[in-house]
Coordinates of C-alpha atoms and ligand atoms in Angstrom, one line a residue:
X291 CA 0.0 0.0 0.0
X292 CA 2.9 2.6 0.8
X293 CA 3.7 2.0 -3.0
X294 CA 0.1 3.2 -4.3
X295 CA 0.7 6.6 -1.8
X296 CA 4.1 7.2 -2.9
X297 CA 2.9 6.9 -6.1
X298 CA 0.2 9.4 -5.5
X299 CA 2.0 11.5 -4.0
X300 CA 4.5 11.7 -6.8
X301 CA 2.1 12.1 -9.2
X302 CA 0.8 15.4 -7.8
X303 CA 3.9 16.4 -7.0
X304 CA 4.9 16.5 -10.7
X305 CA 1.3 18.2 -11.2
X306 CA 2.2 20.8 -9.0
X307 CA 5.3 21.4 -10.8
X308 CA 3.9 21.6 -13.8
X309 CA 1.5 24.0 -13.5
X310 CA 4.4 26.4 -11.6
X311 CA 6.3 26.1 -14.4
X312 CA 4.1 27.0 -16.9
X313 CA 2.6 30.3 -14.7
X314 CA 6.6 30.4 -14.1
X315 CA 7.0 30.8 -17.8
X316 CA 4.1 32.9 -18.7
X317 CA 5.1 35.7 -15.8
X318 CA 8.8 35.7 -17.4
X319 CA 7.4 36.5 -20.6
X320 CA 6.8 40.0 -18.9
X321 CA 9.6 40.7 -17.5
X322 CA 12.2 42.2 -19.9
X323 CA 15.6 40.7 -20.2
X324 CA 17.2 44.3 -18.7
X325 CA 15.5 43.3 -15.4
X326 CA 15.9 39.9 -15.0
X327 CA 18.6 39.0 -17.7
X328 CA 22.6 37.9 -16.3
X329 CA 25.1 40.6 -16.8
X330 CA 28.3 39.5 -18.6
X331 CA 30.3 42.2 -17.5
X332 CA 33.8 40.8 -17.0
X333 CA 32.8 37.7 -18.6
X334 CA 35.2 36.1 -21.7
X335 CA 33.1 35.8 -24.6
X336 CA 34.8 33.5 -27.4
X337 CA 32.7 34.1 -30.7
X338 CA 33.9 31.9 -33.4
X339 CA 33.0 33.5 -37.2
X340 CA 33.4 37.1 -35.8
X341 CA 34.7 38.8 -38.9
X342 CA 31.2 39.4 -40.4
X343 CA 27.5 39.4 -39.9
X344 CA 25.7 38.2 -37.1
X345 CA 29.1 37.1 -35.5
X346 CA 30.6 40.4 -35.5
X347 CA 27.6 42.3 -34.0
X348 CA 26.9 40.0 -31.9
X349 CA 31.0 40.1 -30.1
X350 CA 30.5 44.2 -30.8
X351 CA 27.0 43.9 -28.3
X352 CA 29.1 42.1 -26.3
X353 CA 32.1 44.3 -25.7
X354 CA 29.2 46.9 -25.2
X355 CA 27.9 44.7 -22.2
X356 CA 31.1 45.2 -20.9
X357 CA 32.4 41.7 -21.7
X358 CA 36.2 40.7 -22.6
X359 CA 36.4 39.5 -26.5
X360 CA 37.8 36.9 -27.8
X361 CA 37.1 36.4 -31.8
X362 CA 37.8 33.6 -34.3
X363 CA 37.7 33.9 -38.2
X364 CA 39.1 32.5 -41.0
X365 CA 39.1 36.0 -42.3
X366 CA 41.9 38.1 -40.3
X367 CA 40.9 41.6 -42.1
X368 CA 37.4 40.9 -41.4
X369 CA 38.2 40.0 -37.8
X370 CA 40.7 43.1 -37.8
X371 CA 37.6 45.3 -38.7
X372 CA 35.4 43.6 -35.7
X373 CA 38.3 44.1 -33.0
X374 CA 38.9 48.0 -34.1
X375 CA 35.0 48.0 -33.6
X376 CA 35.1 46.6 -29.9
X377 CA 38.2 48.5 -29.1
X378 CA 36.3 51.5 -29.7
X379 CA 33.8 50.7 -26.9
X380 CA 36.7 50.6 -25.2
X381 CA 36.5 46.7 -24.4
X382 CA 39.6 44.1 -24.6
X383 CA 39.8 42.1 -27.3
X384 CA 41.9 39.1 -28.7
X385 CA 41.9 37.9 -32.4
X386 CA 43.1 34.8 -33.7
X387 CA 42.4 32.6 -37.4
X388 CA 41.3 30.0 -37.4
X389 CA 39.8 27.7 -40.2
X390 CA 37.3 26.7 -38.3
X391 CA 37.3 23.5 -40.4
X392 CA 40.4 22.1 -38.9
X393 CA 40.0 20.1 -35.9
X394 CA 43.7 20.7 -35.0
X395 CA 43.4 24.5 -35.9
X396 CA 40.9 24.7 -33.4
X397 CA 42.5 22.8 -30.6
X398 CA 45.9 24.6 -31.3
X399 CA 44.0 28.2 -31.0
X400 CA 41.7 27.1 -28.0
X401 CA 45.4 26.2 -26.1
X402 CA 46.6 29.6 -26.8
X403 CA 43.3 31.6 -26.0
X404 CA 43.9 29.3 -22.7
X405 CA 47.5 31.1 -22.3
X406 CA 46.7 34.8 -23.6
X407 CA 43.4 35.2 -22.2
X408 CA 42.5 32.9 -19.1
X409 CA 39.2 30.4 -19.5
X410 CA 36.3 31.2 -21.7
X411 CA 33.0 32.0 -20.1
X412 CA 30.5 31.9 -23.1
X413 CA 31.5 30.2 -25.9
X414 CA 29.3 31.4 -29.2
X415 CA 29.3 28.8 -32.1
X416 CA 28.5 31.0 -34.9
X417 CA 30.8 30.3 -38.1
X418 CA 29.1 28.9 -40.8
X419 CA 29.3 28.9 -44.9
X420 CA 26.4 27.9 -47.1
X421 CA 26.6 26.5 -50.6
X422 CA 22.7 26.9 -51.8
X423 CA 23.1 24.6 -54.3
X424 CA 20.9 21.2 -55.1
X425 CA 22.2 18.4 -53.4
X426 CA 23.1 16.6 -56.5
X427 CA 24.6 19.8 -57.7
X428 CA 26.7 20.3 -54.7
X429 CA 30.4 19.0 -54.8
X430 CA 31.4 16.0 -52.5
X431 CA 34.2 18.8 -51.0
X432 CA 31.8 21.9 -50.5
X433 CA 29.1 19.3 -48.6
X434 CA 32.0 17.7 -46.3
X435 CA 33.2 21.5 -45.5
X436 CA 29.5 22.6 -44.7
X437 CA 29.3 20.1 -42.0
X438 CA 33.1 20.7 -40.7
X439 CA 32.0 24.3 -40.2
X440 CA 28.7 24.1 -38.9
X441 CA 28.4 21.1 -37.3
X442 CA 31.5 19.4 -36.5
X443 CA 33.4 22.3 -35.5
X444 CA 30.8 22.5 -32.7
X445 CA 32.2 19.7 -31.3
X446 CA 35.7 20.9 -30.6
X447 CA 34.8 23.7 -29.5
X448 CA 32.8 22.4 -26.5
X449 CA 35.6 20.0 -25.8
X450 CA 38.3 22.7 -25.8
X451 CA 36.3 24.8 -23.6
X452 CA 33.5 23.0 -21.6
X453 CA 35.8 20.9 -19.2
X454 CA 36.5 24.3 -17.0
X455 CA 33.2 25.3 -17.3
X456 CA 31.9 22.3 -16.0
X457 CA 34.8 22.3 -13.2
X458 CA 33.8 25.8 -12.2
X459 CA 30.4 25.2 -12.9
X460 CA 30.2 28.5 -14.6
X461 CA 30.1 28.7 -18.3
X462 CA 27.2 29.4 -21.4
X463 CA 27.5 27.8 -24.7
X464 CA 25.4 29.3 -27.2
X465 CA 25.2 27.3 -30.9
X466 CA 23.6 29.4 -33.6
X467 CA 21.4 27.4 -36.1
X468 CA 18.5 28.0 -37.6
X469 CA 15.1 27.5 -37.7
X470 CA 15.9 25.2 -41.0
X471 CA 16.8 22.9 -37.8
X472 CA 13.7 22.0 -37.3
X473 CA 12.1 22.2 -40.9
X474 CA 13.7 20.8 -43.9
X475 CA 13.9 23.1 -47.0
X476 CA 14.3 22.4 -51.0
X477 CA 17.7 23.1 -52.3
X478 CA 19.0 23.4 -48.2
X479 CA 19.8 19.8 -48.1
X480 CA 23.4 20.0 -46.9
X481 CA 22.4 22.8 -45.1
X482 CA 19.3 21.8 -43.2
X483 CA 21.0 18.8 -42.3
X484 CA 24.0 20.3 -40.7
X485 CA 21.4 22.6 -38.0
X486 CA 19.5 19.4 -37.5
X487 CA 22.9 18.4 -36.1
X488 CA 23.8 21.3 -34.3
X489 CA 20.3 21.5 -32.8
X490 CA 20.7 17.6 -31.6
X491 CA 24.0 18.4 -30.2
X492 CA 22.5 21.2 -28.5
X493 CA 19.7 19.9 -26.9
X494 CA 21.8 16.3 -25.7
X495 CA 24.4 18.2 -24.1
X496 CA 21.4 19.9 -22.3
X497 CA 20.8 16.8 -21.2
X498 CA 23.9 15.8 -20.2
X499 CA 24.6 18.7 -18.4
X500 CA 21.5 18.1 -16.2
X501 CA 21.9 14.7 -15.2
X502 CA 25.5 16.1 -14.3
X503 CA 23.4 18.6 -12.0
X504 CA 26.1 21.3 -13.4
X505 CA 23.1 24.3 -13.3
X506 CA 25.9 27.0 -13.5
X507 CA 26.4 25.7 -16.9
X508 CA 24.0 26.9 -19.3
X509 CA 23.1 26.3 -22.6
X510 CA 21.1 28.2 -25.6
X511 CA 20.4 27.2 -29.5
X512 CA 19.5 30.3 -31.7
X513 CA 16.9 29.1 -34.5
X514 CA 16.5 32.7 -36.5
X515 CA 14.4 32.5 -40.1
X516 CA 16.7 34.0 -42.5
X517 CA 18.6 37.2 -41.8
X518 CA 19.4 40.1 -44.1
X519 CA 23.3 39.8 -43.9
X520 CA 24.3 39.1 -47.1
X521 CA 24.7 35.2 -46.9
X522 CA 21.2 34.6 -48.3
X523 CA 21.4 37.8 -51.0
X524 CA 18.8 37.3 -53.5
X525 CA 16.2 35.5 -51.1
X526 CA 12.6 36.5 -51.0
X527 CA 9.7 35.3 -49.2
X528 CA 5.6 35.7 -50.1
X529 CA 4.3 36.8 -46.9
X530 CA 7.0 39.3 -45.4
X531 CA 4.5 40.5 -42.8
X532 CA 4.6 36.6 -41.8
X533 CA 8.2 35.5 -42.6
X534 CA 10.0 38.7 -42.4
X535 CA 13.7 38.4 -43.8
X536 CA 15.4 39.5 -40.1
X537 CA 17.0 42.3 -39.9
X538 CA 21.0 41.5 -38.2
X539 CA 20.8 44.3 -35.3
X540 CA 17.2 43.2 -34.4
X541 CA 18.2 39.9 -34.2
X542 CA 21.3 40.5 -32.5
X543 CA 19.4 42.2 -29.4
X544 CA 16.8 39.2 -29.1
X545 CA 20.0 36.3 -29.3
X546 CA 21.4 38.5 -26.5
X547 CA 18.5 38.9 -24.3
X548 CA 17.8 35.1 -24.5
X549 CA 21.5 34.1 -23.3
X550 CA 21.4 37.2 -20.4
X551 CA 17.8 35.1 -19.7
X552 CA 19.4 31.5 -20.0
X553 CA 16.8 30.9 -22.6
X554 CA 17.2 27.3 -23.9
X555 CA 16.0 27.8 -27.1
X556 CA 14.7 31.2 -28.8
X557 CA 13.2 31.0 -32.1
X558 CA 12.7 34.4 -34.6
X559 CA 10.6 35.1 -35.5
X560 CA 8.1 34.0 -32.6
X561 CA 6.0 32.3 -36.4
X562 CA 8.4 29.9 -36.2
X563 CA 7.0 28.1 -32.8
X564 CA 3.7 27.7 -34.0
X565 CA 5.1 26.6 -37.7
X566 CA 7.0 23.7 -35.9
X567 CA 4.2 22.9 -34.1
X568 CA 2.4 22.0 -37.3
X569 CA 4.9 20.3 -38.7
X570 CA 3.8 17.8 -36.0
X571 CA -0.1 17.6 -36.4
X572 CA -0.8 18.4 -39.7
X573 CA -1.2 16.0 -42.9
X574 CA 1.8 15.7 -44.9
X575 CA -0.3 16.9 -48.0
X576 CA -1.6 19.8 -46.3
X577 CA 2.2 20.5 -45.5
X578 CA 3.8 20.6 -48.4
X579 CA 0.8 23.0 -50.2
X580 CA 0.8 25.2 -47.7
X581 CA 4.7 25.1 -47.8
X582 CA 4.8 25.9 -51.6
X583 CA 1.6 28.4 -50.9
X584 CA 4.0 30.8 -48.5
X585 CA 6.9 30.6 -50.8
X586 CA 9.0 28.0 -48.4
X587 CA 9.8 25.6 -50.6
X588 CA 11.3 27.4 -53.7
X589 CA 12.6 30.1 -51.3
X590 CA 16.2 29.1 -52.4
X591 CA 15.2 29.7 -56.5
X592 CA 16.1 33.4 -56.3
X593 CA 19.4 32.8 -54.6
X594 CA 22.1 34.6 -55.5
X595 CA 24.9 34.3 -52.6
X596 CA 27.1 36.6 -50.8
X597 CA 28.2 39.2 -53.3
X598 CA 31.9 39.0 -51.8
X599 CA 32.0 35.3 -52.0
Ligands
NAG870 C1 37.4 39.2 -45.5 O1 36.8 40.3 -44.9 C2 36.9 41.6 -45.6 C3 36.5 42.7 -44.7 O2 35.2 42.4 -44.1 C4 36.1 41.4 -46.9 O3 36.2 42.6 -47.6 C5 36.7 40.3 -47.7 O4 35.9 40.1 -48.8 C6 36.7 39.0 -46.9 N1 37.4 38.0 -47.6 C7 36.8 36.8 -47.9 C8 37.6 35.8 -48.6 O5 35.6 36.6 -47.6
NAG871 C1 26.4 27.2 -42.0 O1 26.1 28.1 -41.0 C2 25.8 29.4 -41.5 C3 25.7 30.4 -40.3 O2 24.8 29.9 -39.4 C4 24.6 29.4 -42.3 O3 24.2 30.6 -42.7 C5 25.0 28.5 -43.5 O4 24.0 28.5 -44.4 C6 25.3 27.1 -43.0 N1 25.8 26.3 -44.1 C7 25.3 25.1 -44.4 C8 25.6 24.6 -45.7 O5 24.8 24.5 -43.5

């Protein structure tokens, strides 16, 4: 009989919890990031991809935050540019190349950010490349280079820099993916299929780090719809009052307030929850037409690429 009370007792206990977390949830809603967000004043904040885009205003919002830099690109005048930026806010900032497709570039710069700078405190997976070709049209080289980048790369990153977080049990990683992580889109194939894999890496290490019971160590995926920094150049989309093209400093603020808030995952636009949410009840036929209807689907055909590419 002490089973069937246990039981019972557990079981409201978990009701209980529930229903505190969602009122939990719908109170935070209100309460703006500036008020209840983490500062990161003091903190190191390693973004890898920093030389452009979304990586180099994100380090630049950063350094504004009053958070030590520490940026990684491939492209040293484009990082250059970034660091002048953050040295302007009057911040401190390291640079260092790295091609963030090489395993053993990545180890060898993670040892001497260890050295120069002390331990990392966020660690920002941003770098990425897209191809936007057909998968059939895509070369075997550009397809294994996608995933190095995007996915892989995630990898050693975490395993340069997670072990002191998890020893001080003080750390945030933050992967940026997209919300084609969730949804897979026509002519995206190697790229849809490298977020699915960064959002899965996100969300296990989650995991992991909860059954370690390491609550200082946080974790956030970004899942943005596609934003206006030149990567997806040519890109339209039907219903822009819907599926708005982001705009980079917009964006920027909202990835920003979600870390400061420990957000798990933040999707942008908020269209995007509700989308996925479909995805899972709704007929595949009904899907796919209503997919073509809003332009999803042959989003890629008016393509055209970063100009400087
Ligand atoms: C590197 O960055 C600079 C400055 O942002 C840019 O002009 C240049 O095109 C970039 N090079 C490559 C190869 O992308
Ligand atoms: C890699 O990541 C970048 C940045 O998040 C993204 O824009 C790009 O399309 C991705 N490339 C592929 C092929 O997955």
């Amino acid at each position: 009989m002490a089973n069937v009370a246990d039981e019972i007792k557990d079981f409201f206990v978990m009701l209980f919890l529930v229903i505190y977390y969602w009122i939990e949830a719908i109170i935070l809603v209100f309460i703006p990031a500036s008020i209840r967000g983490k500062s990161v004043a003091g903190e190191t904040v390693l973004v890898t991809g920093a030389g452009s885009g979304i990586g180099r205003l994100m380090s630049v919002k950063f350094a504004e935050l009053g958070a030590r830099l520490v940026l990684w690109d491939i492209n040293q005048t484009g990082n250059e540019e970034t660091a002048k930026e953050i040295k302007a806010t009057g911040a401190s900032v390291w640079t260092y190349t790295v091609d963030l497709s090489s395993r053993d570039e990545i180890y060898k710069a993670a040892q001497q950010v260890k050295q120069d700078v002390g331990e990392v405190d966020i660690l920002v997976n941003n770098a990425g490349i897209v191809t936007g070709k057909k998968f059939l049209d895509c070369p075997d080289n550009m397809i294994q280079k996608t995933f190095d980048v995007n996915t892989t790369a995630h990898f050693w990153t975490c395993k340069a820099f997670l072990p002191s977080m998890i020893e001080r049990d003080h750390g945030h990683i933050v992967s940026i993916a997209s919300s084609a992580g969730f949804i897979g889109v026509n002519g995206l194939a190697d790229y849809c299929a490298s977020k699915f894999g960064a959002v899965g890496f996100d969300e296990s290490l989650r995991m992991e780090l909860g059954m370690l019971g390491k609550k200082g160590v946080k974790t956030t995926v970004v899942c943005p719809y596609y934003i206006n920094t030149g990567m997806f150049d040519g890109v339209r989309t039907k219903y822009p009052w819907m599926l708005p093209i982001l705009e980079p400093k917009d964006t920027v603020n909202r990835i920003i307030d979600a870390v400061r808030c420990n957000q798990e995952i933040i999707m942008i636009p908020k269209i995007i929850y509700f989308l996925i949410a479909l995805k899972g009840i709704l007929p595949r036929k009904v899907l796919i037409l209503l997919c073509k209807h809003v332009g999803v689907s042959n989003f890629m055909d008016t393509f055209k690429g970063r100009k400087n590419d």
